[in-house]
Each structure stands twice: as C-alpha cells, then as structure tokens.
C-alpha cells in the first residue's frame, strides 16, 4: 500500500499526517510525479463518503452496509475492494 491512501484517511478523519505528507512531498520531488493526483485517494477508492463505522464495517466484512451506500460486497470493482479481497 502506498502512503497517499493512508494520508487521505488521516486527513478525512482528522488525524495529523504531517510526517507522511512530508515523505509524499519528497517522493513527488525525487520522482517528478504528483502522487496526490496520481495516487489512490479515498475518492478513487470509492470510500470518501464513508463514516468511520461504515469504513470499519467494510474493511472487516468486505461488505458495505445498507442505507444509501453504492455497491455491495467485494464483488464490486475498485482498488479498495481488490486490496481487501487479497487480504481475506
């Protein structure tokens, strides 16, 4: 897993990511690549609108809770679902 999704999670849920952000910025400079634009953000993973409880449920079970969430289970596409599937 790269640092961008970890930093994205921290930013979304109010955790300081100053150290990780500094490493990402250094990598961007060294590789001349914008990893915030190219990396796997919560939006690209399809989990940007999940609450902490919904995200925890999704990570633990591989299924999204009912009630307005799009998709269901790990059958759906997306990088996050694929990563979870590999770990289960």
mmCIF file of C-alpha atoms in Angstrom:
data_model
loop_
_atom_site.group_PDB
_atom_site.id
_atom_site.type_symbol
_atom_site.label_atom_id
_atom_site.label_comp_id
_atom_site.label_asym_id
_atom_site.label_seq_id
_atom_site.Cartn_x
_atom_site.Cartn_y
_atom_site.Cartn_z
ATOM 1 C CA UNK A 1 0.000 0.000 0.000
ATOM 2 C CA UNK A 2 1.256 3.456 -0.787
ATOM 3 C CA UNK A 3 1.274 6.449 1.526
ATOM 4 C CA UNK A 4 -1.356 8.508 -0.316
ATOM 5 C CA UNK A 5 -4.324 6.360 0.813
ATOM 6 C CA UNK A 6 -3.016 6.346 4.382
ATOM 7 C CA UNK A 7 -2.590 10.126 4.346
ATOM 8 C CA UNK A 8 -6.015 10.532 2.711
ATOM 9 C CA UNK A 9 -7.610 8.507 5.507
ATOM 10 C CA UNK A 10 -5.867 10.610 8.136
ATOM 11 C CA UNK A 11 -6.953 13.861 6.523
ATOM 12 C CA UNK A 12 -10.545 12.642 6.128
ATOM 13 C CA UNK A 13 -10.873 11.564 9.761
ATOM 14 C CA UNK A 14 -8.917 14.392 11.400
ATOM 15 C CA UNK A 15 -5.584 12.706 12.117
ATOM 16 C CA UNK A 16 -2.374 14.658 11.621
ATOM 17 C CA UNK A 17 -0.421 13.375 8.628
ATOM 18 C CA UNK A 18 2.414 15.907 8.633
ATOM 19 C CA UNK A 19 5.142 13.250 8.616
ATOM 20 C CA UNK A 20 3.552 11.138 5.887
ATOM 21 C CA UNK A 21 2.783 14.263 3.851
ATOM 22 C CA UNK A 22 6.451 15.305 4.048
ATOM 23 C CA UNK A 23 7.520 11.892 2.730
ATOM 24 C CA UNK A 24 4.971 12.092 -0.084
ATOM 25 C CA UNK A 25 6.220 15.586 -0.995
ATOM 26 C CA UNK A 26 9.827 14.330 -1.073
ATOM 27 C CA UNK A 27 8.816 11.408 -3.299
ATOM 28 C CA UNK A 28 6.988 13.828 -5.613
ATOM 29 C CA UNK A 29 10.144 15.915 -5.945
ATOM 30 C CA UNK A 30 12.503 12.961 -6.379
ATOM 31 C CA UNK A 31 10.322 11.193 -8.962
ATOM 32 C CA UNK A 32 8.938 14.361 -10.560
ATOM 33 C CA UNK A 33 5.441 12.920 -10.088
ATOM 34 C CA UNK A 34 2.364 14.332 -8.377
ATOM 35 C CA UNK A 35 1.420 11.356 -6.217
ATOM 36 C CA UNK A 36 -1.580 13.216 -4.754
ATOM 37 C CA UNK A 37 -3.011 13.421 -8.268
ATOM 38 C CA UNK A 38 -1.755 10.031 -9.479
ATOM 39 C CA UNK A 39 -2.102 8.090 -6.211
ATOM 40 C CA UNK A 40 -5.031 6.188 -4.761
ATOM 41 C CA UNK A 41 -7.137 8.756 -2.956
ATOM 42 C CA UNK A 42 -10.287 7.943 -0.998
ATOM 43 C CA UNK A 43 -12.341 9.220 -3.918
ATOM 44 C CA UNK A 44 -10.578 6.881 -6.358
ATOM 45 C CA UNK A 45 -11.056 4.018 -3.901
ATOM 46 C CA UNK A 46 -14.763 4.814 -3.673
ATOM 47 C CA UNK A 47 -14.763 5.292 0.097
ATOM 48 C CA UNK A 48 -14.566 9.071 0.550
ATOM 49 C CA UNK A 49 -18.092 9.444 1.961
ATOM 50 C CA UNK A 50 -17.985 6.558 4.434
ATOM 51 C CA UNK A 51 -18.239 7.267 8.150
ATOM 52 C CA UNK A 52 -15.695 5.647 10.467
ATOM 53 C CA UNK A 53 -18.259 2.979 11.365
ATOM 54 C CA UNK A 54 -19.100 2.282 7.709
ATOM 55 C CA UNK A 55 -15.412 2.097 6.759
ATOM 56 C CA UNK A 56 -14.663 -0.234 9.674
ATOM 57 C CA UNK A 57 -17.549 -2.496 8.666
ATOM 58 C CA UNK A 58 -16.365 -2.505 5.037
ATOM 59 C CA UNK A 59 -12.782 -3.361 5.995
ATOM 60 C CA UNK A 60 -13.793 -6.096 8.452
ATOM 61 C CA UNK A 61 -16.502 -7.765 6.361
ATOM 62 C CA UNK A 62 -15.808 -6.698 2.795
ATOM 63 C CA UNK A 63 -19.420 -5.586 2.511
ATOM 64 C CA UNK A 64 -20.942 -2.152 2.550
ATOM 65 C CA UNK A 65 -23.761 -1.501 4.958
ATOM 66 C CA UNK A 66 -27.222 -0.875 3.545
ATOM 67 C CA UNK A 67 -28.654 2.595 3.621
ATOM 68 C CA UNK A 68 -27.610 4.740 0.723
ATOM 69 C CA UNK A 69 -24.187 3.306 0.035
ATOM 70 C CA UNK A 70 -23.494 2.357 -3.537
ATOM 71 C CA UNK A 71 -22.260 -1.074 -4.450
ATOM 72 C CA UNK A 72 -22.117 -4.076 -2.244
ATOM 73 C CA UNK A 73 -19.577 -6.545 -1.054
ATOM 74 C CA UNK A 74 -16.269 -7.257 -2.637
ATOM 75 C CA UNK A 75 -17.822 -8.298 -5.916
ATOM 76 C CA UNK A 76 -17.817 -4.675 -6.986
ATOM 77 C CA UNK A 77 -14.846 -3.160 -8.754
ATOM 78 C CA UNK A 78 -12.441 -0.660 -7.336
ATOM 79 C CA UNK A 79 -8.950 -0.712 -5.974
ATOM 80 C CA UNK A 80 -10.059 -0.824 -2.336
ATOM 81 C CA UNK A 81 -12.254 -3.874 -2.852
ATOM 82 C CA UNK A 82 -9.438 -5.599 -4.740
ATOM 83 C CA UNK A 83 -6.953 -4.854 -1.934
ATOM 84 C CA UNK A 84 -9.392 -6.173 0.667
ATOM 85 C CA UNK A 85 -10.010 -9.309 -1.354
ATOM 86 C CA UNK A 86 -6.277 -10.059 -1.413
ATOM 87 C CA UNK A 87 -6.097 -9.830 2.380
ATOM 88 C CA UNK A 88 -9.128 -12.012 3.121
#
